[in-house]
Structure formats: structure tokens, C-alpha cells
Amino acid sequence: MKYFYPNKENRYLYGKYIPKYEFITRYELIDDQIIVYYANNERKERLKYSKEKEYLIQNIMKNQIKDSSSLQSGYIEELKHNNLHNIFNLCFLYYSSSNYIQASDNKTKIIYGTAFVLFLTTLNLRLFDNLNNKERLNEIKKYKFFIENEDLINYETIKSFIEESESNAINYSLENLISINDIDNMTLIELKEIVELIKQNYNEDEIKLNLDHYSKIKGTY
């Protein structure tokens, strides 16, 4: 999970804020330990493994996303604000470049040349800021979609688990479930494609029945 909060100097414009040293980006399971990584790239925790601790860490990661509603609306507003300013910058770029070309003396050329450079620099900074904000927005949207569709994304594993457990099979397991820790390298498009394929390949009533059954028993595994 990428750190999606704004820079420190304007963090208070977006409501709730989680500093990098508290923001969990991922965890690893190594032998009998859970290694938890944080966004500041310095803090790292080693915990004795238990399924309960793993679920707790996953829930903390989910809450990081659930707490980001004000961030999401803040980024959208900033994108709109920047886009409006970019239109003005383009107009002034055209104006200053035209006057620079038409200027007959060096003093006027210096004035309009300097203005052109300043407007171009401002435009580039705002475009760079927009790219960062869009990346953060996409990260939030991806993880929100996963949280809202986690069981559906894992439907085939859940379906097999229920069928095997009801037939008293010995080796049924939920170890292959995709968790919030597993989707760093997946895109929102890929997650939506998984959901769409599940809906296409399985009956809606069957999906609901299996997921309802799973929601009742999953706390026991």
C-alpha cells in the first residue's frame, strides 16, 4: 500500500492525517513471525505470528483506507482548482510568448521572457502536483474497491472451501485468499475484471448463498 497522504506542509487541509511512521504499507510472513513495514521506511516491527495478529494488521490497513474520505474529496477539489489555474497559465503563456516575439527592444523581451518562464514553471509544478494527486486518488479507489468486494474477489476460493468443508474433506483451507496485503501490484481495472468474471460465470443466487454462509463461519477459521 502506497502512502497516499499529502505533503506535511498542507496536510491539515485534508482533515484526518496519519504520519508515515504510523502508516502500514505491507507485512511479510517469515517463519513464525509477522514483519510489519511502515511508510517512513525506517520503522519495522517483528511480531510473533498468529492468525489473530494477521487479521488485526489487515484491519488496520483497511481502516487507513476507510479514514481517507476527506482526503479523497480534498484531492478532487485540488485537481479542479489546479485545472482552472492551468487554463489561466496557458492563456498567460500565449500572451507573454506573443509579446516576446513582437517586442522590438531588449527590455520588453526580458520582461515578457521572464514572465513566460515563470508561468511555464508554475504550469509544470501544477501538472506534477496533479499527477501525484491522481496517483493518490487511484490508490485510494483501488483499495476501497477491494474492501467493498473482498469476498466476491475471493469467491472461487470461498466456494471451494465451502464445498470441501461440507463434504468433510481433510485438506480444505482458506490460505489462498487474496488479502489487502496482496494487491500492491494489481490495478483497479484488474480487480474490476475479476469481479465481472465472477458475476458472469456464477449464478447470482448461488454467489449470495455461498457468501452469506461464509460470512457466518469465517470467524471460526
PDB file of C-alpha atoms in Angstrom:
ATOM      1  CA  MET A   1       0.000   0.000   0.000  1.00  0.00           C
ATOM      2  CA  LYS A   2       1.455   3.346  -1.025  1.00  0.00           C
ATOM      3  CA  TYR A   3       1.397   6.274   1.353  1.00  0.00           C
ATOM      4  CA  PHE A   4      -1.354   8.498  -0.034  1.00  0.00           C
ATOM      5  CA  TYR A   5      -1.404  11.448   2.359  1.00  0.00           C
ATOM      6  CA  PRO A   6      -0.347  14.940   1.154  1.00  0.00           C
ATOM      7  CA  ASN A   7       2.903  16.712   1.954  1.00  0.00           C
ATOM      8  CA  LYS A   8       3.430  17.728   5.574  1.00  0.00           C
ATOM      9  CA  GLU A   9       3.001  21.460   4.903  1.00  0.00           C
ATOM     10  CA  ASN A  10      -0.585  21.138   3.582  1.00  0.00           C
ATOM     11  CA  ARG A  11      -1.732  18.039   5.434  1.00  0.00           C
ATOM     12  CA  TYR A  12      -4.203  19.947   7.616  1.00  0.00           C
ATOM     13  CA  LEU A  13      -6.222  20.984   4.554  1.00  0.00           C
ATOM     14  CA  TYR A  14      -7.466  17.420   4.159  1.00  0.00           C
ATOM     15  CA  GLY A  15      -8.839  16.528   7.582  1.00  0.00           C
ATOM     16  CA  LYS A  16      -7.575  13.325   9.170  1.00  0.00           C
ATOM     17  CA  TYR A  17      -3.845  12.693   8.877  1.00  0.00           C
ATOM     18  CA  ILE A  18      -1.738   9.578   9.536  1.00  0.00           C
ATOM     19  CA  PRO A  19       2.021  10.224   9.792  1.00  0.00           C
ATOM     20  CA  LYS A  20       4.386   7.962   7.870  1.00  0.00           C
ATOM     21  CA  TYR A  21       5.723   6.246  10.986  1.00  0.00           C
ATOM     22  CA  GLU A  22       2.161   5.016  11.790  1.00  0.00           C
ATOM     23  CA  PHE A  23       1.052   4.119   8.249  1.00  0.00           C
ATOM     24  CA  ILE A  24       1.382   0.388   7.478  1.00  0.00           C
ATOM     25  CA  THR A  25       2.327  -0.271   3.860  1.00  0.00           C
ATOM     26  CA  ARG A  26       2.650  -4.080   3.951  1.00  0.00           C
ATOM     27  CA  TYR A  27       3.652  -7.077   6.017  1.00  0.00           C
ATOM     28  CA  GLU A  28       5.574 -10.301   5.431  1.00  0.00           C
ATOM     29  CA  LEU A  29       5.184 -13.735   6.965  1.00  0.00           C
ATOM     30  CA  ILE A  30       8.599 -15.257   7.633  1.00  0.00           C
ATOM     31  CA  ASP A  31       8.820 -18.474   9.633  1.00  0.00           C
ATOM     32  CA  ASP A  32       6.855 -17.812  12.838  1.00  0.00           C
ATOM     33  CA  GLN A  33       6.990 -14.018  12.568  1.00  0.00           C
ATOM     34  CA  ILE A  34       5.000 -11.176  11.032  1.00  0.00           C
ATOM     35  CA  ILE A  35       7.235  -8.339   9.834  1.00  0.00           C
ATOM     36  CA  VAL A  36       5.265  -5.080   9.549  1.00  0.00           C
ATOM     37  CA  TYR A  37       6.586  -2.255   7.354  1.00  0.00           C
ATOM     38  CA  TYR A  38       5.719   1.432   7.700  1.00  0.00           C
ATOM     39  CA  ALA A  39       5.745   4.303   5.190  1.00  0.00           C
ATOM     40  CA  ASN A  40       8.742   6.124   6.697  1.00  0.00           C
ATOM     41  CA  ASN A  41      10.974   3.205   5.533  1.00  0.00           C
ATOM     42  CA  GLU A  42      12.682   3.194   8.926  1.00  0.00           C
ATOM     43  CA  ARG A  43      10.172   1.683  11.306  1.00  0.00           C
ATOM     44  CA  LYS A  44       9.752  -2.092  11.124  1.00  0.00           C
ATOM     45  CA  GLU A  45       8.078  -4.380  13.661  1.00  0.00           C
ATOM     46  CA  ARG A  46       8.630  -8.085  14.236  1.00  0.00           C
ATOM     47  CA  LEU A  47       5.734  -9.888  15.892  1.00  0.00           C
ATOM     48  CA  LYS A  48       5.166 -13.484  16.887  1.00  0.00           C
ATOM     49  CA  TYR A  49       2.782 -14.895  14.276  1.00  0.00           C
ATOM     50  CA  SER A  50      -0.839 -15.679  14.961  1.00  0.00           C
ATOM     51  CA  LYS A  51      -3.837 -15.593  12.657  1.00  0.00           C
ATOM     52  CA  GLU A  52      -5.476 -13.058  15.003  1.00  0.00           C
ATOM     53  CA  LYS A  53      -2.490 -10.684  14.665  1.00  0.00           C
ATOM     54  CA  GLU A  54      -2.540 -11.014  10.894  1.00  0.00           C
ATOM     55  CA  TYR A  55      -6.258 -10.150  10.792  1.00  0.00           C
ATOM     56  CA  LEU A  56      -5.618  -7.208  13.133  1.00  0.00           C
ATOM     57  CA  ILE A  57      -2.917  -5.817  10.813  1.00  0.00           C
ATOM     58  CA  GLN A  58      -5.206  -6.277   7.801  1.00  0.00           C
ATOM     59  CA  ASN A  59      -7.962  -4.385   9.620  1.00  0.00           C
ATOM     60  CA  ILE A  60      -5.569  -1.536  10.444  1.00  0.00           C
ATOM     61  CA  MET A  61      -4.665  -1.326   6.739  1.00  0.00           C
ATOM     62  CA  LYS A  62      -8.360  -1.283   5.827  1.00  0.00           C
ATOM     63  CA  ASN A  63      -9.048   1.456   8.372  1.00  0.00           C
ATOM     64  CA  GLN A  64      -6.303   3.558   6.779  1.00  0.00           C
ATOM     65  CA  ILE A  65      -8.436   3.496   3.626  1.00  0.00           C
ATOM     66  CA  LYS A  66     -11.762   3.950   5.403  1.00  0.00           C
ATOM     67  CA  ASP A  67     -10.391   7.056   7.140  1.00  0.00           C
ATOM     68  CA  SER A  68      -9.445   8.653   3.802  1.00  0.00           C
ATOM     69  CA  SER A  69     -12.867  10.020   2.723  1.00  0.00           C
ATOM     70  CA  SER A  70     -11.932  13.640   3.473  1.00  0.00           C
ATOM     71  CA  LEU A  71      -8.645  13.106   1.627  1.00  0.00           C
ATOM     72  CA  GLN A  72     -10.443  11.866  -1.459  1.00  0.00           C
ATOM     73  CA  SER A  73     -12.752  14.886  -1.648  1.00  0.00           C
ATOM     74  CA  GLY A  74      -9.764  17.176  -0.917  1.00  0.00           C
ATOM     75  CA  TYR A  75      -7.755  15.775  -3.823  1.00  0.00           C
ATOM     76  CA  ILE A  76     -10.725  16.096  -6.187  1.00  0.00           C
ATOM     77  CA  GLU A  77     -11.193  19.751  -5.206  1.00  0.00           C
ATOM     78  CA  GLU A  78      -7.474  20.435  -5.596  1.00  0.00           C
ATOM     79  CA  LEU A  79      -7.486  18.858  -9.066  1.00  0.00           C
ATOM     80  CA  LYS A  80     -10.375  21.128 -10.093  1.00  0.00           C
ATOM     81  CA  HIS A  81      -8.578  24.146  -8.612  1.00  0.00           C
ATOM     82  CA  ASN A  82      -5.309  23.297 -10.387  1.00  0.00           C
ATOM     83  CA  ASN A  83      -7.050  22.669 -13.712  1.00  0.00           C
ATOM     84  CA  LEU A  84      -8.674  26.108 -13.552  1.00  0.00           C
ATOM     85  CA  HIS A  85      -5.315  27.731 -12.827  1.00  0.00           C
ATOM     86  CA  ASN A  86      -3.707  25.740 -15.645  1.00  0.00           C
ATOM     87  CA  ILE A  87      -6.152  27.303 -18.120  1.00  0.00           C
ATOM     88  CA  PHE A  88      -5.118  30.780 -16.922  1.00  0.00           C
ATOM     89  CA  ASN A  89      -1.438  29.796 -17.096  1.00  0.00           C
ATOM     90  CA  LEU A  90      -1.826  28.642 -20.693  1.00  0.00           C
ATOM     91  CA  CYS A  91      -3.519  31.927 -21.606  1.00  0.00           C
ATOM     92  CA  PHE A  92      -0.717  33.947 -19.983  1.00  0.00           C
ATOM     93  CA  LEU A  93       1.901  31.733 -21.633  1.00  0.00           C
ATOM     94  CA  TYR A  94       0.401  32.519 -25.019  1.00  0.00           C
ATOM     95  CA  TYR A  95       0.161  36.225 -24.158  1.00  0.00           C
ATOM     96  CA  SER A  96       3.746  36.518 -22.880  1.00  0.00           C
ATOM     97  CA  SER A  97       5.235  34.475 -25.759  1.00  0.00           C
ATOM     98  CA  SER A  98       3.360  36.555 -28.351  1.00  0.00           C
ATOM     99  CA  ASN A  99       4.546  39.791 -26.792  1.00  0.00           C
ATOM    100  CA  TYR A 100       8.096  38.447 -26.516  1.00  0.00           C
ATOM    101  CA  ILE A 101       8.150  37.653 -30.238  1.00  0.00           C
ATOM    102  CA  GLN A 102       6.671  41.024 -31.176  1.00  0.00           C
ATOM    103  CA  ALA A 103       8.860  43.085 -28.792  1.00  0.00           C
ATOM    104  CA  SER A 104      11.306  45.400 -30.531  1.00  0.00           C
ATOM    105  CA  ASP A 105      13.596  46.249 -27.590  1.00  0.00           C
ATOM    106  CA  ASN A 106      15.616  44.082 -25.214  1.00  0.00           C
ATOM    107  CA  LYS A 107      13.962  45.415 -22.033  1.00  0.00           C
ATOM    108  CA  THR A 108      10.489  44.370 -23.190  1.00  0.00           C
ATOM    109  CA  LYS A 109      11.822  40.994 -24.349  1.00  0.00           C
ATOM    110  CA  ILE A 110      13.386  40.412 -20.900  1.00  0.00           C
ATOM    111  CA  ILE A 111      10.101  41.286 -19.145  1.00  0.00           C
ATOM    112  CA  TYR A 112       7.942  39.010 -21.289  1.00  0.00           C
ATOM    113  CA  GLY A 113      10.619  36.308 -21.426  1.00  0.00           C
ATOM    114  CA  THR A 114      10.811  36.246 -17.624  1.00  0.00           C
ATOM    115  CA  ALA A 115       7.014  36.168 -17.389  1.00  0.00           C
ATOM    116  CA  PHE A 116       6.908  33.234 -19.830  1.00  0.00           C
ATOM    117  CA  VAL A 117       9.427  31.247 -17.763  1.00  0.00           C
ATOM    118  CA  LEU A 118       7.505  31.922 -14.521  1.00  0.00           C
ATOM    119  CA  PHE A 119       4.159  30.886 -15.998  1.00  0.00           C
ATOM    120  CA  LEU A 120       5.732  27.778 -17.569  1.00  0.00           C
ATOM    121  CA  THR A 121       7.333  26.804 -14.242  1.00  0.00           C
ATOM    122  CA  THR A 122       4.017  27.288 -12.419  1.00  0.00           C
ATOM    123  CA  LEU A 123       2.206  25.202 -15.036  1.00  0.00           C
ATOM    124  CA  ASN A 124       4.728  22.355 -14.733  1.00  0.00           C
ATOM    125  CA  LEU A 125       4.513  22.391 -10.935  1.00  0.00           C
ATOM    126  CA  ARG A 126       0.719  22.205 -11.035  1.00  0.00           C
ATOM    127  CA  LEU A 127       0.788  19.418 -13.628  1.00  0.00           C
ATOM    128  CA  PHE A 128       3.241  17.466 -11.452  1.00  0.00           C
ATOM    129  CA  ASP A 129       1.001  18.069  -8.429  1.00  0.00           C
ATOM    130  CA  ASN A 130      -1.997  16.826 -10.437  1.00  0.00           C
ATOM    131  CA  LEU A 131      -0.153  13.630 -11.374  1.00  0.00           C
ATOM    132  CA  ASN A 132       0.650  12.969  -7.702  1.00  0.00           C
ATOM    133  CA  ASN A 133      -2.933  13.652  -6.641  1.00  0.00           C
ATOM    134  CA  LYS A 134      -4.355  11.392  -9.354  1.00  0.00           C
ATOM    135  CA  GLU A 135      -1.984   8.622  -8.295  1.00  0.00           C
ATOM    136  CA  ARG A 136      -3.088   9.010  -4.660  1.00  0.00           C
ATOM    137  CA  LEU A 137      -6.758   9.056  -5.679  1.00  0.00           C
ATOM    138  CA  ASN A 138      -6.339   5.902  -7.768  1.00  0.00           C
ATOM    139  CA  GLU A 139      -4.607   4.181  -4.861  1.00  0.00           C
ATOM    140  CA  ILE A 140      -7.495   5.041  -2.517  1.00  0.00           C
ATOM    141  CA  LYS A 141     -10.111   3.976  -5.097  1.00  0.00           C
ATOM    142  CA  LYS A 142      -8.354   0.654  -5.706  1.00  0.00           C
ATOM    143  CA  TYR A 143      -8.216  -0.268  -2.042  1.00  0.00           C
ATOM    144  CA  LYS A 144     -11.766   0.934  -1.389  1.00  0.00           C
ATOM    145  CA  PHE A 145     -12.993  -1.263  -4.229  1.00  0.00           C
ATOM    146  CA  PHE A 146     -11.105  -4.235  -2.803  1.00  0.00           C
ATOM    147  CA  ILE A 147     -12.556  -3.706   0.686  1.00  0.00           C
ATOM    148  CA  GLU A 148     -16.097  -3.447  -0.715  1.00  0.00           C
ATOM    149  CA  ASN A 149     -15.665  -6.583  -2.881  1.00  0.00           C
ATOM    150  CA  GLU A 150     -13.156  -8.676  -0.915  1.00  0.00           C
ATOM    151  CA  ASP A 151     -15.346 -11.770  -0.555  1.00  0.00           C
ATOM    152  CA  LEU A 152     -16.519 -11.572  -4.179  1.00  0.00           C
ATOM    153  CA  ILE A 153     -12.918 -11.271  -5.429  1.00  0.00           C
ATOM    154  CA  ASN A 154     -12.128 -14.417  -3.402  1.00  0.00           C
ATOM    155  CA  TYR A 155     -15.343 -16.170  -4.406  1.00  0.00           C
ATOM    156  CA  GLU A 156     -13.787 -19.182  -6.157  1.00  0.00           C
ATOM    157  CA  THR A 157     -11.568 -19.972  -3.164  1.00  0.00           C
ATOM    158  CA  ILE A 158     -14.502 -19.481  -0.782  1.00  0.00           C
ATOM    159  CA  LYS A 159     -16.771 -21.686  -2.928  1.00  0.00           C
ATOM    160  CA  SER A 160     -14.190 -24.496  -2.959  1.00  0.00           C
ATOM    161  CA  PHE A 161     -13.669 -24.125   0.786  1.00  0.00           C
ATOM    162  CA  ILE A 162     -17.416 -24.458   1.492  1.00  0.00           C
ATOM    163  CA  GLU A 163     -17.815 -27.441  -0.825  1.00  0.00           C
ATOM    164  CA  GLU A 164     -14.816 -29.240   0.693  1.00  0.00           C
ATOM    165  CA  SER A 165     -15.790 -28.471   4.276  1.00  0.00           C
ATOM    166  CA  GLU A 166     -19.354 -29.723   3.709  1.00  0.00           C
ATOM    167  CA  SER A 167     -18.032 -32.930   2.162  1.00  0.00           C
ATOM    168  CA  ASN A 168     -15.768 -33.461   5.206  1.00  0.00           C
ATOM    169  CA  ALA A 169     -12.629 -33.212   3.088  1.00  0.00           C
ATOM    170  CA  ILE A 170      -9.450 -33.218   5.151  1.00  0.00           C
ATOM    171  CA  ASN A 171      -7.311 -30.640   3.364  1.00  0.00           C
ATOM    172  CA  TYR A 172      -9.616 -27.678   2.878  1.00  0.00           C
ATOM    173  CA  SER A 173      -8.059 -24.290   3.512  1.00  0.00           C
ATOM    174  CA  LEU A 174      -8.534 -20.554   3.158  1.00  0.00           C
ATOM    175  CA  GLU A 175      -4.817 -19.848   2.883  1.00  0.00           C
ATOM    176  CA  ASN A 176      -5.104 -18.773  -0.770  1.00  0.00           C
ATOM    177  CA  LEU A 177      -7.433 -15.859  -0.136  1.00  0.00           C
ATOM    178  CA  ILE A 178      -6.312 -12.566  -1.674  1.00  0.00           C
ATOM    179  CA  SER A 179      -5.907 -10.051   1.149  1.00  0.00           C
ATOM    180  CA  ILE A 180      -5.372  -6.296   1.266  1.00  0.00           C
ATOM    181  CA  ASN A 181      -1.667  -7.097   1.623  1.00  0.00           C
ATOM    182  CA  ASP A 182      -1.588  -8.780  -1.804  1.00  0.00           C
ATOM    183  CA  ILE A 183      -2.826  -6.132  -4.219  1.00  0.00           C
ATOM    184  CA  ASP A 184       0.057  -3.647  -4.400  1.00  0.00           C
ATOM    185  CA  ASN A 185       0.921  -4.839  -7.896  1.00  0.00           C
ATOM    186  CA  MET A 186      -2.672  -5.154  -9.047  1.00  0.00           C
ATOM    187  CA  THR A 187      -4.654  -2.356 -10.686  1.00  0.00           C
ATOM    188  CA  LEU A 188      -8.222  -1.234 -10.116  1.00  0.00           C
ATOM    189  CA  ILE A 189      -9.022  -2.443 -13.647  1.00  0.00           C
ATOM    190  CA  GLU A 190      -7.737  -5.948 -12.834  1.00  0.00           C
ATOM    191  CA  LEU A 191      -9.809  -6.109  -9.636  1.00  0.00           C
ATOM    192  CA  LYS A 192     -12.924  -4.985 -11.518  1.00  0.00           C
ATOM    193  CA  GLU A 193     -12.273  -7.627 -14.190  1.00  0.00           C
ATOM    194  CA  ILE A 194     -12.121 -10.347 -11.503  1.00  0.00           C
ATOM    195  CA  VAL A 195     -15.460  -9.200 -10.065  1.00  0.00           C
ATOM    196  CA  GLU A 196     -17.024  -9.054 -13.529  1.00  0.00           C
ATOM    197  CA  LEU A 197     -15.806 -12.567 -14.391  1.00  0.00           C
ATOM    198  CA  ILE A 198     -17.226 -13.966 -11.152  1.00  0.00           C
ATOM    199  CA  LYS A 199     -20.602 -12.371 -11.887  1.00  0.00           C
ATOM    200  CA  GLN A 200     -20.552 -13.748 -15.430  1.00  0.00           C
ATOM    201  CA  ASN A 201     -19.508 -17.281 -14.502  1.00  0.00           C
ATOM    202  CA  TYR A 202     -21.697 -17.910 -11.460  1.00  0.00           C
ATOM    203  CA  ASN A 203     -25.365 -17.622 -10.687  1.00  0.00           C
ATOM    204  CA  GLU A 204     -26.234 -14.553  -8.593  1.00  0.00           C
ATOM    205  CA  ASP A 205     -28.308 -16.547  -6.084  1.00  0.00           C
ATOM    206  CA  GLU A 206     -25.544 -19.119  -5.707  1.00  0.00           C
ATOM    207  CA  ILE A 207     -22.984 -16.369  -5.060  1.00  0.00           C
ATOM    208  CA  LYS A 208     -25.193 -14.766  -2.417  1.00  0.00           C
ATOM    209  CA  LEU A 209     -25.887 -18.112  -0.723  1.00  0.00           C
ATOM    210  CA  ASN A 210     -22.209 -19.063  -0.520  1.00  0.00           C
ATOM    211  CA  LEU A 211     -21.045 -15.636   0.625  1.00  0.00           C
ATOM    212  CA  ASP A 212     -23.779 -15.440   3.259  1.00  0.00           C
ATOM    213  CA  HIS A 213     -22.746 -18.869   4.516  1.00  0.00           C
ATOM    214  CA  TYR A 214     -19.090 -17.849   4.513  1.00  0.00           C
ATOM    215  CA  SER A 215     -19.781 -14.653   6.476  1.00  0.00           C
ATOM    216  CA  LYS A 216     -21.352 -16.777   9.230  1.00  0.00           C
ATOM    217  CA  ILE A 217     -18.483 -19.245   9.537  1.00  0.00           C
ATOM    218  CA  LYS A 218     -15.338 -17.300   8.621  1.00  0.00           C
ATOM    219  CA  GLY A 219     -14.707 -16.121  12.175  1.00  0.00           C
ATOM    220  CA  THR A 220     -14.166 -19.733  13.218  1.00  0.00           C
ATOM    221  CA  TYR A 221     -11.283 -20.362  10.776  1.00  0.00           C
TER     222      TYR A 221
END
